[in-house]
Coordinates of C-alpha atoms in Angstrom, one line a residue:
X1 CA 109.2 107.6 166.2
X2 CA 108.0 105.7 162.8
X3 CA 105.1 104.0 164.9
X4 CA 104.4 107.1 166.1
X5 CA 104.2 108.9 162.8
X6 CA 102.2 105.7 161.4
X7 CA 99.6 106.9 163.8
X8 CA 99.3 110.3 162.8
X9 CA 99.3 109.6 159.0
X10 CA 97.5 106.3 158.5
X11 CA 97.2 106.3 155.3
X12 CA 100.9 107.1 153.8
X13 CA 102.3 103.8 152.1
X14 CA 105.7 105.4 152.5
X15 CA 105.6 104.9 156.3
X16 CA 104.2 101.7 156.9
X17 CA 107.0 100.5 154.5
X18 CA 109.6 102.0 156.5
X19 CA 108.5 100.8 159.7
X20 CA 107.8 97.4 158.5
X21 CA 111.5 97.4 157.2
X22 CA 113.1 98.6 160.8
X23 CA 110.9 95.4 162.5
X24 CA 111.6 91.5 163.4
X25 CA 110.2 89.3 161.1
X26 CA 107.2 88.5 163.2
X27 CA 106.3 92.3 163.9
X28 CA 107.3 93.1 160.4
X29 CA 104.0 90.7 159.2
X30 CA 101.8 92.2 161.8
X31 CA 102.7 96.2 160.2
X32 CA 101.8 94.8 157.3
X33 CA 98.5 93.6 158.3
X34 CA 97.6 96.8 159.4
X35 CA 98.8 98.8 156.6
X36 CA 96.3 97.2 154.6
X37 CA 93.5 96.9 156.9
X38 CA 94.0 101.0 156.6
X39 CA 95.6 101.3 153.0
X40 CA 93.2 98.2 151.1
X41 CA 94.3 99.9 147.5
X42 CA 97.6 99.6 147.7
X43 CA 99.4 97.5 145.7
X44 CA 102.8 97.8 147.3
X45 CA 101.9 96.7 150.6
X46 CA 100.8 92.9 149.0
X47 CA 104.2 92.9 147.5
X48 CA 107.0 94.0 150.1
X49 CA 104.5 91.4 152.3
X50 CA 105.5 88.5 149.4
X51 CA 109.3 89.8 149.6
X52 CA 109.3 89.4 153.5
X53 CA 108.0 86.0 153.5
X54 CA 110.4 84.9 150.6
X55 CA 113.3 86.7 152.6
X56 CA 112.7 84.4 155.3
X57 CA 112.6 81.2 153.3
X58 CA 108.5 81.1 153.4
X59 CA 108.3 80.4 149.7
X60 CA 105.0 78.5 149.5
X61 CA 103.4 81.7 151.0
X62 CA 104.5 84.5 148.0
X63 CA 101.9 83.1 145.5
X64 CA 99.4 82.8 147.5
X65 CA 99.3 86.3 148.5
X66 CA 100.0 88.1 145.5
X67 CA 97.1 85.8 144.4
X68 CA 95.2 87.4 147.4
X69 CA 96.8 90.6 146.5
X70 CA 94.6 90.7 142.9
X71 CA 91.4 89.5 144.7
X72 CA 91.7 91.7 147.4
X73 CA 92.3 95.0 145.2
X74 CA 89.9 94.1 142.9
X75 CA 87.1 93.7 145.9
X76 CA 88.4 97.4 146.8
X77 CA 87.8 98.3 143.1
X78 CA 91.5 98.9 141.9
X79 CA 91.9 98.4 138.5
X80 CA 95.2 95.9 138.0
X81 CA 97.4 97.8 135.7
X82 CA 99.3 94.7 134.1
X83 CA 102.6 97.3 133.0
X84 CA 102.8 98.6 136.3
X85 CA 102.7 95.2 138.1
X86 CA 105.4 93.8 135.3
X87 CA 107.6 96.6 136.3
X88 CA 107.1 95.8 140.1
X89 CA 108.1 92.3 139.1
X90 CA 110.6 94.0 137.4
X91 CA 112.1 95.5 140.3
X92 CA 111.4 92.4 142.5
X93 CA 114.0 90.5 140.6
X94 CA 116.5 93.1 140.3
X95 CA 116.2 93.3 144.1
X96 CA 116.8 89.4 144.1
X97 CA 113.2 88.9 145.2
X98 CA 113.1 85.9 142.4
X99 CA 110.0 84.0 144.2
X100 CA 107.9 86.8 143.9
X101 CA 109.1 88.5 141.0
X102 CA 107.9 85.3 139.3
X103 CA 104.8 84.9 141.1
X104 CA 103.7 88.4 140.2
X105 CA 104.4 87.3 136.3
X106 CA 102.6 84.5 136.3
X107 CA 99.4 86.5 138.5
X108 CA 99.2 89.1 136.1
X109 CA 100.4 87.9 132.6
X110 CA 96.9 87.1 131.0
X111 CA 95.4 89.9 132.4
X112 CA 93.9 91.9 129.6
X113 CA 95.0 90.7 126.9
X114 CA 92.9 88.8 123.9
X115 CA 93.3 85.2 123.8
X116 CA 94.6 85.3 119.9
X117 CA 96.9 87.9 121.2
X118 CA 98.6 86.0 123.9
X119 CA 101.4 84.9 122.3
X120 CA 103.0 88.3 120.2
X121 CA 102.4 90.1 123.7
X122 CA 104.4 87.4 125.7
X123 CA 107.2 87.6 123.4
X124 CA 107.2 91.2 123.3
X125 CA 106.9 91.1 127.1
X126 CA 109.8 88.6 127.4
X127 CA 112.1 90.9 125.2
X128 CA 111.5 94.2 127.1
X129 CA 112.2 92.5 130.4
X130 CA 115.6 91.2 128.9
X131 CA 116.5 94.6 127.7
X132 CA 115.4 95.7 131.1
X133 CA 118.1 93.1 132.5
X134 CA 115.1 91.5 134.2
X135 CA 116.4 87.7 133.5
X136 CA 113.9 86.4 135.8
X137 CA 110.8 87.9 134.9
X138 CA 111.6 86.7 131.2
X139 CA 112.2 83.2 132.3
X140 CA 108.9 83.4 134.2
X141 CA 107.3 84.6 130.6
X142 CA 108.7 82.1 128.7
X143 CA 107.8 79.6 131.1
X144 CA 103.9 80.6 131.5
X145 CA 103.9 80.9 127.5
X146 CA 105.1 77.5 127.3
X147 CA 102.3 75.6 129.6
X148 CA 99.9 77.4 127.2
X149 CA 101.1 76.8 123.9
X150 CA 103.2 73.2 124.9
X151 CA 103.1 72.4 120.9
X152 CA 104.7 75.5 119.6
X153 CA 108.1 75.2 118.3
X154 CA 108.9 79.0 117.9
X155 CA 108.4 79.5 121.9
X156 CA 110.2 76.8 122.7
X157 CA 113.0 78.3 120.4
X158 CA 112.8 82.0 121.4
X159 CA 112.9 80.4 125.1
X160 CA 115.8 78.1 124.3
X161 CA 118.0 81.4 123.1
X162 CA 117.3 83.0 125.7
X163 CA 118.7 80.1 127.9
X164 CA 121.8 79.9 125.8
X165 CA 122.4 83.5 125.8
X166 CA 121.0 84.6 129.8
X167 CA 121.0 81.0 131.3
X168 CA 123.4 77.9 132.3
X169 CA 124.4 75.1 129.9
X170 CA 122.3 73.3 132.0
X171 CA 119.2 75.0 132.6
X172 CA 119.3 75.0 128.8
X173 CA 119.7 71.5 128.0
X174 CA 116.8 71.0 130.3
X175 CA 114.4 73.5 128.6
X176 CA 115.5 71.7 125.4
X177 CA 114.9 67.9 126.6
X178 CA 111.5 69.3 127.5
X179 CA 110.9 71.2 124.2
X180 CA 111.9 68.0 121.9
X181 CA 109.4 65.7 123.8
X182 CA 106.5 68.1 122.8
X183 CA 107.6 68.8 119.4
X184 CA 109.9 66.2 118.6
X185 CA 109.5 67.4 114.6
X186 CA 111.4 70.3 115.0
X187 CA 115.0 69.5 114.1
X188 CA 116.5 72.4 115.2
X189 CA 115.7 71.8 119.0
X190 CA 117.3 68.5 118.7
X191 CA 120.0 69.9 117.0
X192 CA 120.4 73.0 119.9
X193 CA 120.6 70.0 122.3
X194 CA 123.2 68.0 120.5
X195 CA 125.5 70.9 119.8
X196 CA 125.1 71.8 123.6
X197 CA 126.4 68.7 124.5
X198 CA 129.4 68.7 122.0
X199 CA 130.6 72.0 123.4
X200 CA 130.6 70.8 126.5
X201 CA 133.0 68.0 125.3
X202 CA 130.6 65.0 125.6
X203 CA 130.2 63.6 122.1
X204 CA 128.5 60.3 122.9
X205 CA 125.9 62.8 124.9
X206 CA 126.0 64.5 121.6
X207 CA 125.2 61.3 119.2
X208 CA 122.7 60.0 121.6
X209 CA 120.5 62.6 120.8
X210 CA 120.7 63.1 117.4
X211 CA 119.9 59.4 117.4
X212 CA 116.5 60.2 119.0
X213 CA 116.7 63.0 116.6
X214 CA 116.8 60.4 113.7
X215 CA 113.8 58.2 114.9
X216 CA 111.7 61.3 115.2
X217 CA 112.7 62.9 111.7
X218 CA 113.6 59.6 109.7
X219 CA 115.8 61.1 106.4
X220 CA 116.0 64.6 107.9
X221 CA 119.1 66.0 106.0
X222 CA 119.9 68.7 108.5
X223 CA 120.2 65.9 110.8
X224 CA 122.4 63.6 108.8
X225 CA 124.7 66.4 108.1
X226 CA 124.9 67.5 111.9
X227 CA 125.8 63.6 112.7
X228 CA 128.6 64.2 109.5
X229 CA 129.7 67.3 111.6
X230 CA 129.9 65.8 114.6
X231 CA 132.0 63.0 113.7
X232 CA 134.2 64.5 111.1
X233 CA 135.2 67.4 113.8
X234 CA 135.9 64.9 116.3
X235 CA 138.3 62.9 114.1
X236 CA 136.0 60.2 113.4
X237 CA 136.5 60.2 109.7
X238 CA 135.0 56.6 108.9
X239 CA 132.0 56.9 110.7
X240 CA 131.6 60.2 108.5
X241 CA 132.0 58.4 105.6
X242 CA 129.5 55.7 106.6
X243 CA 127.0 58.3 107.2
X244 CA 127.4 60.4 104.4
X245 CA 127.1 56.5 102.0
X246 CA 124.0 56.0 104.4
X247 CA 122.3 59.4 103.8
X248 CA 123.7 59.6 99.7
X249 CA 121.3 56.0 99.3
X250 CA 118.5 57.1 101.3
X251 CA 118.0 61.0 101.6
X252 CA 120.8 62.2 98.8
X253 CA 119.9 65.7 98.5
X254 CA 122.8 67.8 96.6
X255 CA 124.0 69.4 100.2
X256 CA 124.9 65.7 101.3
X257 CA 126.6 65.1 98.1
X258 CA 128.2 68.9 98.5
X259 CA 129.5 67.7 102.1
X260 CA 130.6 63.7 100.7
X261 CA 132.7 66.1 98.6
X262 CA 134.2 68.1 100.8
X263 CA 135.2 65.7 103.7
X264 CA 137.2 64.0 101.1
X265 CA 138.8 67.4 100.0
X266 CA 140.1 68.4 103.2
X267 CA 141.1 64.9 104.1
X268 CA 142.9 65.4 101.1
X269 CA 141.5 62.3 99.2
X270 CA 141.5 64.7 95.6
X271 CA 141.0 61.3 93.4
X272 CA 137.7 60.8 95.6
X273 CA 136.8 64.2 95.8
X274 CA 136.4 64.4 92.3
X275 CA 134.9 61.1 91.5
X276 CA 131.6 62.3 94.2
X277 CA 131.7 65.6 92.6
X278 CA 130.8 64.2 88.8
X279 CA 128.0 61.5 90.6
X280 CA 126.6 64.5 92.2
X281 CA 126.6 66.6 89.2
X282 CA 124.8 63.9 87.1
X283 CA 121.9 64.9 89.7
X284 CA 122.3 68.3 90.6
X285 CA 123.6 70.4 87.8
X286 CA 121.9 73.3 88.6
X287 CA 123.5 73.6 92.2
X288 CA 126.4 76.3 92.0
X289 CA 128.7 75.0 94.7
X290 CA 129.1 71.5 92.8
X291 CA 130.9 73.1 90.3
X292 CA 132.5 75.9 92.4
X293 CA 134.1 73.1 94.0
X294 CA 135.2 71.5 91.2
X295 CA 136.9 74.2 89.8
X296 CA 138.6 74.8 92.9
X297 CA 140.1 71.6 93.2
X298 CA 141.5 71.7 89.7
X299 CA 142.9 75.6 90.8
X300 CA 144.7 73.2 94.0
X301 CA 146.0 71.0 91.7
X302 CA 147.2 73.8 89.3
X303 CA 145.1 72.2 86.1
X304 CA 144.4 76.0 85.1
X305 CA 142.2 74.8 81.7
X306 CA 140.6 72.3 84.0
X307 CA 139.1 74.6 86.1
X308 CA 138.2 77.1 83.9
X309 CA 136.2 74.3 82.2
X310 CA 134.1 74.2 85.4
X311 CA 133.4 77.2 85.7
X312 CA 132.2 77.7 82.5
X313 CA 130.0 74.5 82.7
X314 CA 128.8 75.4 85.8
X315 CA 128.0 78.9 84.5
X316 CA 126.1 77.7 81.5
X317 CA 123.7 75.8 84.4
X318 CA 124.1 78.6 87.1
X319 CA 124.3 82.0 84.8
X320 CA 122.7 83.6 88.0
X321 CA 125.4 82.4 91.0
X322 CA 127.5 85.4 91.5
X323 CA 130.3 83.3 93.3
X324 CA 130.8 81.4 89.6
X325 CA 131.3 84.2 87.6
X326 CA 133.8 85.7 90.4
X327 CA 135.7 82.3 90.3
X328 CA 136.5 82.5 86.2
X329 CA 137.1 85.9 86.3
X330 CA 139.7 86.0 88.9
X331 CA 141.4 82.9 88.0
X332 CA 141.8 84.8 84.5
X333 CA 143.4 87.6 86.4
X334 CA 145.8 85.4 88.5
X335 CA 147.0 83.7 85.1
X336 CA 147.4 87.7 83.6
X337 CA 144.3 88.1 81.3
X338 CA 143.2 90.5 82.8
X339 CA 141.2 91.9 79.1
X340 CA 139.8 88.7 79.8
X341 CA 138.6 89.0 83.1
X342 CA 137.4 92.4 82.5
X343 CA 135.2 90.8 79.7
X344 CA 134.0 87.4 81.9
X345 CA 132.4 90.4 84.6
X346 CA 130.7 92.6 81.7
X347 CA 129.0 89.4 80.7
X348 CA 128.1 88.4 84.4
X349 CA 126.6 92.2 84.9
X350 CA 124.9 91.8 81.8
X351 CA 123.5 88.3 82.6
X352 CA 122.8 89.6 86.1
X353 CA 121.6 93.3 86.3
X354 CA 121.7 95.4 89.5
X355 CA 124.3 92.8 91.1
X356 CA 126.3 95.4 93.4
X357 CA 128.5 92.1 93.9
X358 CA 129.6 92.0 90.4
X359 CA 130.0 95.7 90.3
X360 CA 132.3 95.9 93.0
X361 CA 134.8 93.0 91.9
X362 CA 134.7 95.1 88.3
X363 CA 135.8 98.2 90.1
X364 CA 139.0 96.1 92.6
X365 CA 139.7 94.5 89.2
X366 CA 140.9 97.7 87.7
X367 CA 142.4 99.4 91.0
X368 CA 144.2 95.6 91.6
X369 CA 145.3 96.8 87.7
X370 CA 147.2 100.3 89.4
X371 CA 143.7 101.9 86.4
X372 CA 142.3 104.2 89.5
X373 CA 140.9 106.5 86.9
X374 CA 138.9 103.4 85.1
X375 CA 138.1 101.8 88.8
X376 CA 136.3 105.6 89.7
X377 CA 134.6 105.9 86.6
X378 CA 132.9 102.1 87.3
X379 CA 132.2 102.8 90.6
X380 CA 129.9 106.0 89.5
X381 CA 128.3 103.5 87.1
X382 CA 127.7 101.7 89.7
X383 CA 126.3 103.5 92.4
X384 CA 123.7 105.0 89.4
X385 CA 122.7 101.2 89.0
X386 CA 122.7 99.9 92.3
X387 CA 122.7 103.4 94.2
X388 CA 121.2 101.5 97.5
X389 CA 124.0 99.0 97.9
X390 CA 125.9 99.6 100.9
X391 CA 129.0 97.4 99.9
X392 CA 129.5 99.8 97.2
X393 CA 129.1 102.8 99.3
X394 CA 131.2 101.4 101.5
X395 CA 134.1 100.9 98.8
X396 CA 133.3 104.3 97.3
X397 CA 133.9 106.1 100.7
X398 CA 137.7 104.7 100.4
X399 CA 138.7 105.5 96.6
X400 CA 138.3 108.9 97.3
X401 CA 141.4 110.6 98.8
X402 CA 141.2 111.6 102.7
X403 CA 140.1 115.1 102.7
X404 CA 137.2 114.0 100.6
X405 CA 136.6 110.4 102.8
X406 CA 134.0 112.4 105.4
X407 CA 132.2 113.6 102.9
X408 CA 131.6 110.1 101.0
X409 CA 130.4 108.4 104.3
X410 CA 127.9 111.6 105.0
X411 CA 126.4 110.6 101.0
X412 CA 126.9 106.4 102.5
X413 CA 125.1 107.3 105.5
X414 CA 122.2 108.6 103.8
X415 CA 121.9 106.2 101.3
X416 CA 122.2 103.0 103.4
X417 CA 121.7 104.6 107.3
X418 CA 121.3 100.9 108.5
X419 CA 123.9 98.8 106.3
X420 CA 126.8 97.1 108.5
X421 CA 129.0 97.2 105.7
X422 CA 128.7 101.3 106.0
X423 CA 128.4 101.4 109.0
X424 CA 131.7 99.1 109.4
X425 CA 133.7 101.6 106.4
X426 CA 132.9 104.8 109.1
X427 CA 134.6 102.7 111.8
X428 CA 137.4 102.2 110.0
X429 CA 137.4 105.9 109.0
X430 CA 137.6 107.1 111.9
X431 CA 140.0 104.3 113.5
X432 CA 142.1 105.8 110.2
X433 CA 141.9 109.3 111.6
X434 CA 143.0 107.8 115.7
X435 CA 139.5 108.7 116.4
X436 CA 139.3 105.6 118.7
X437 CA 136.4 106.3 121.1
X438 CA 134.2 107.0 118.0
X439 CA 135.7 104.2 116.2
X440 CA 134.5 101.8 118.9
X441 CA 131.5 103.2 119.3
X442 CA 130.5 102.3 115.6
X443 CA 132.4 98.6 115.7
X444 CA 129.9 98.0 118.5
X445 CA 126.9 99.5 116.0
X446 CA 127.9 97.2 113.2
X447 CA 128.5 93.8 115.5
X448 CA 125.0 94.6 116.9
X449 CA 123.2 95.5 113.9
X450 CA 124.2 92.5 111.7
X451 CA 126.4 89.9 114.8
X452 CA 126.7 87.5 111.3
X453 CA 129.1 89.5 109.4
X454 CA 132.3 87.8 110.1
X455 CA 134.4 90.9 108.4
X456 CA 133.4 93.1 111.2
X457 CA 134.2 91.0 114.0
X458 CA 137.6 90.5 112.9
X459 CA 137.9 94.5 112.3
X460 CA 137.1 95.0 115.3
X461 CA 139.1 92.6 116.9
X462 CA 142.2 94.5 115.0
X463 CA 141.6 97.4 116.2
X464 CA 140.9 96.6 119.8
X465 CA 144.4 94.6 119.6
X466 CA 146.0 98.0 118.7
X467 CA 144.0 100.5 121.1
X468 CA 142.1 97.8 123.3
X469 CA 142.8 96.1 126.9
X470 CA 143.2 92.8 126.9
X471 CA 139.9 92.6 128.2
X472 CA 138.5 94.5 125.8
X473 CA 139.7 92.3 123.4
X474 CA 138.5 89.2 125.4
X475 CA 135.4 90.5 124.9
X476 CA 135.5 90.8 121.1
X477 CA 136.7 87.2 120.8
X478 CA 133.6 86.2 123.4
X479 CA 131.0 87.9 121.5
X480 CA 132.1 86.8 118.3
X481 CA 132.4 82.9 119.3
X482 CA 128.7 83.5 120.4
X483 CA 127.5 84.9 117.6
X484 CA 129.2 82.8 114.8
X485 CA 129.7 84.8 112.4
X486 CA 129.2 82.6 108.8
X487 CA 129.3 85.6 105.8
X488 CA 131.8 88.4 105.1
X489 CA 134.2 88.2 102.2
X490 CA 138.0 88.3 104.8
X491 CA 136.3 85.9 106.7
X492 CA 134.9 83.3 104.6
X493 CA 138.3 83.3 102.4
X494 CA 139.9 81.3 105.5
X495 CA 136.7 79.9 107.5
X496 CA 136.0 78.2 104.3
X497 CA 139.9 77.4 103.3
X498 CA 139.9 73.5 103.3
X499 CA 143.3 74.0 105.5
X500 CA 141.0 75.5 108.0
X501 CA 138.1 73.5 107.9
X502 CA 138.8 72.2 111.3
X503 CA 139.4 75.3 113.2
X504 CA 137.0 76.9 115.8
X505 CA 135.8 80.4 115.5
X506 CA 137.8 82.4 117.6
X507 CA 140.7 80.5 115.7
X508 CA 139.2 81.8 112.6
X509 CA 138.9 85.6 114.0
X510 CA 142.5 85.5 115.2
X511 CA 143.8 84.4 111.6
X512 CA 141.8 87.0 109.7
X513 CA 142.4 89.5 112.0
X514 CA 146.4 89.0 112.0
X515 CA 145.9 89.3 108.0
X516 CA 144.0 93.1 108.2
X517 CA 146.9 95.6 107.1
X518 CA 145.9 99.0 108.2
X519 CA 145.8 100.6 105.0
X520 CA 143.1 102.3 104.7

């Protein structure tokens, strides 16, 4: 019947495709034949003719005929439209055709395009096909970009994320052996590898490579410190202490003196601790977390005066590190001066203008004190000095009282339409109100918009323990170990806790998240 058709209407695509489908192998490569000895423009024809021979294990044969399949249309004057044959590609690997899908990239990728171009377009190229969920036409990209520009770190890095976040462990350790021989100065491709390896449990793996690491980048700090990591996390205090001595005489910058501190903190060696932290001071003086950390271990050991001390020496260095001035004034409120804290974050704001930060811990400082009236009247201040800050507008939407909530986050959303910590305050608003599919919806917008905000991931992970599955809340945990969330002020209070400093990060999302009292 098809044949038959075929013979009336030699020139419909449709129906040599459909007869060539109904055939044996064999036949099916003779239909095709024909179709294009009757149809030579057609593009589709070369293609289902790559897809048959990759079907039956022919794989040597795809490239060369889409290769044929460019020369040939071009003989017959058919301009090759590179979008349309990346979408056939496209379509060849959602169909599982990978062969050809790749063979197609790799035919059609330059085609067009200026050579100082190349590289923007390929990128480009590589993200729409992810988005597309087209994992094998990306590779394909990434993997054509890379025998052009072998010497450029940032495709090497935008190929090895994609591997970590689309591909095996495997196929990315691979991509990054390959990327560290051709630019063995780029520490963080060593330092992808070696973290790949510790995941996976091998640690010597792990230390053999930042060993090659160290012989390519001799005094590299990033890679002493991720040798310190490595060791320390895996119990090996001493050779942590060796390395960090190693790298204090011969690359001592003030975050290896920062991290000589804190191993000795959280090992709970405070006599130490404090001896590193005044060497390192006599260096680095002007680096705020020297003396954060000092104060704080005084305020572990209870010597109150001692620790206000350091803050106020480090504050006299740092007048402009936000995390100091937050330190002294909330240590003055723990010991009950509260007219003295209230004083330490005028000073700060008038040191530091237009420092929503500062604003905000002004405002809690006065609702903490049961003054509501005083903590609305500084928030109005605020907002008039700093009326773009979305971790104000986010506070603001929750001192008003419920009825006037919705309104607030209409004003937040206007303000700051792409802040997460807005965006975060509306989820909670309407997880307050038992909205819950709307809720979700904007826990998702927030962990998409800004995955480093640790705060929202533990939200989220609240709320999907109260309305969730369990494997919606799987989920949550997945995403967030991926992302690895480092900022947010919930979740830095206990990720950088020197009680936790051992724990993993879904460890660190389940503790904040049991802390989260729905009061809002």
């Amino acid at each position: 019947m098809l044949s038959r058709a075929v013979e009336c209407c030699p020139t419909s695509v449709e129906l040599w495709l459909a007869l060539a489908r109904l055939e044996t192998y064999e036949n099916a490569r003779r239909v095709l034949n024909k179709a294009r000895e009757n149809i030579p423009t057609d593009r589709h024809i070369w293609t289902t003719a790559a897809k048959l021979e990759e079907a039956n294990g022919n794989t040597q044969m795809v490239e060369k005929i889409i290769d044929r399949a460019i020369t040939s249309l071009r003989a017959n004057g058919v301009e090759i439209n590179r979008e349309q044959w990346i979408q056939d590609a496209e379509e060849c690997d959602k169909a599982g055709s990978v062969a050809t899908c790749q063979a197609v990239i790799r035919a059609v990728i330059g085609i067009g395009i200026e050579e100082e171009d190349c590289k923007h377009t390929w990128m480009e190229d590589s993200e729409s096909c992810v988005a597309h969920g087209a994992l094998e036409c990306a590779r394909a990209i990434y993997a054509h970009a890379l025998q052009v520009f072998p010497s450029k770190k940032s495709v090497w890095l935008r190929a090895a994320y994609f591997e970590k976040n689309h591909g095996t462990r495997e196929s990315l350790e691979a991509l990054l052996q390959r990327a560290v021989a051709h630019c063995p100065k780029a520490e963080v491709l060593w330092l992808m590898g070696a973290k790949s390896k510790w995941l996976a449990g091998d640690v010597p793996a792990a230390r053999s490579i930042l060993a090659l690491a160290f012989q390519a980048n001799p005094n590299s700090e990033e890679i002493w410190l991720a040798a310190v990591k490595l060791e320390s996390e895996n119990n090996e205090y001493e050779r942590a202490r060796r390395l960090l001595a190693k790298a204090r005489s011969s690359a001592p910058t003030a975050r290896v003196f920062m991290k000589s501190v804190k191993l000795e903190w959280v090992l709970g060696n405070i006599e130490a601790a404090q001896e590193l932290c005044t060497e390192a001071l006599k260096h680095y003086e002007d680096f705020p977390k020297l003396w954060m950390m000092r104060g704080q271990i005084e305020e572990q050991s209870e010597n109150t005066d001692k620790a206000r001390e350091a803050y106020n020496q480090g504050l006299k260095k740092c007048p402009h590190s936000m995390p100091l001035w937050l330190l002294l004034s909330r240590l003055e409120e723990r010991v009950g001066q509260l007219t003295r804290a209230r004083a330490i974050l005028e000073k700060s704001r008038l040191k530091n203008s237009q420092t929503p930060e500062l604003w905000l811990e002004s405002v809690r400082l006065e609702y903490r004190a049961g003054l509501k009236n005083i903590a609305n009247t500084l928030m109005a201040k605020a907002l008039q000095e700093c009326p773009n800050s979305g971790i104000l507008w986010a506070e603001a939407i929750f001192l008003e009282a419920r009825p006037q909530r919705k309104t607030k986050s209409v004003d937040a959303l206007k303000k700051c339409e792409h802040d997460p910590h807005v965006l975060l305050a509306v989820a909670k608003l309407f997880w307050s109100e038992r909205k819950i599919t709307k809720a979700r919806e904007w826990f998702l917008r927030t962990v998409k918009i800004e995955p480093d905000l640790g705060d929202a991931w533990a939200l989220f992970y609240k709320f999907e323990l109260q309305h969730g599955t369990e494997e919606q809340q799987q989920e949550v945990r997945k995403r967030c170990e991926n992302a690895e969330p480092r900022h947010g002020e919930l979740w830095c209070a206990d990720s950088k806790h020197v009680l936790h400093w051992q724990k993993k990060i879904g460890e660190i999302l389940v503790l904040v998240a049991s802390k989260i009292k729905n009061t809002f």
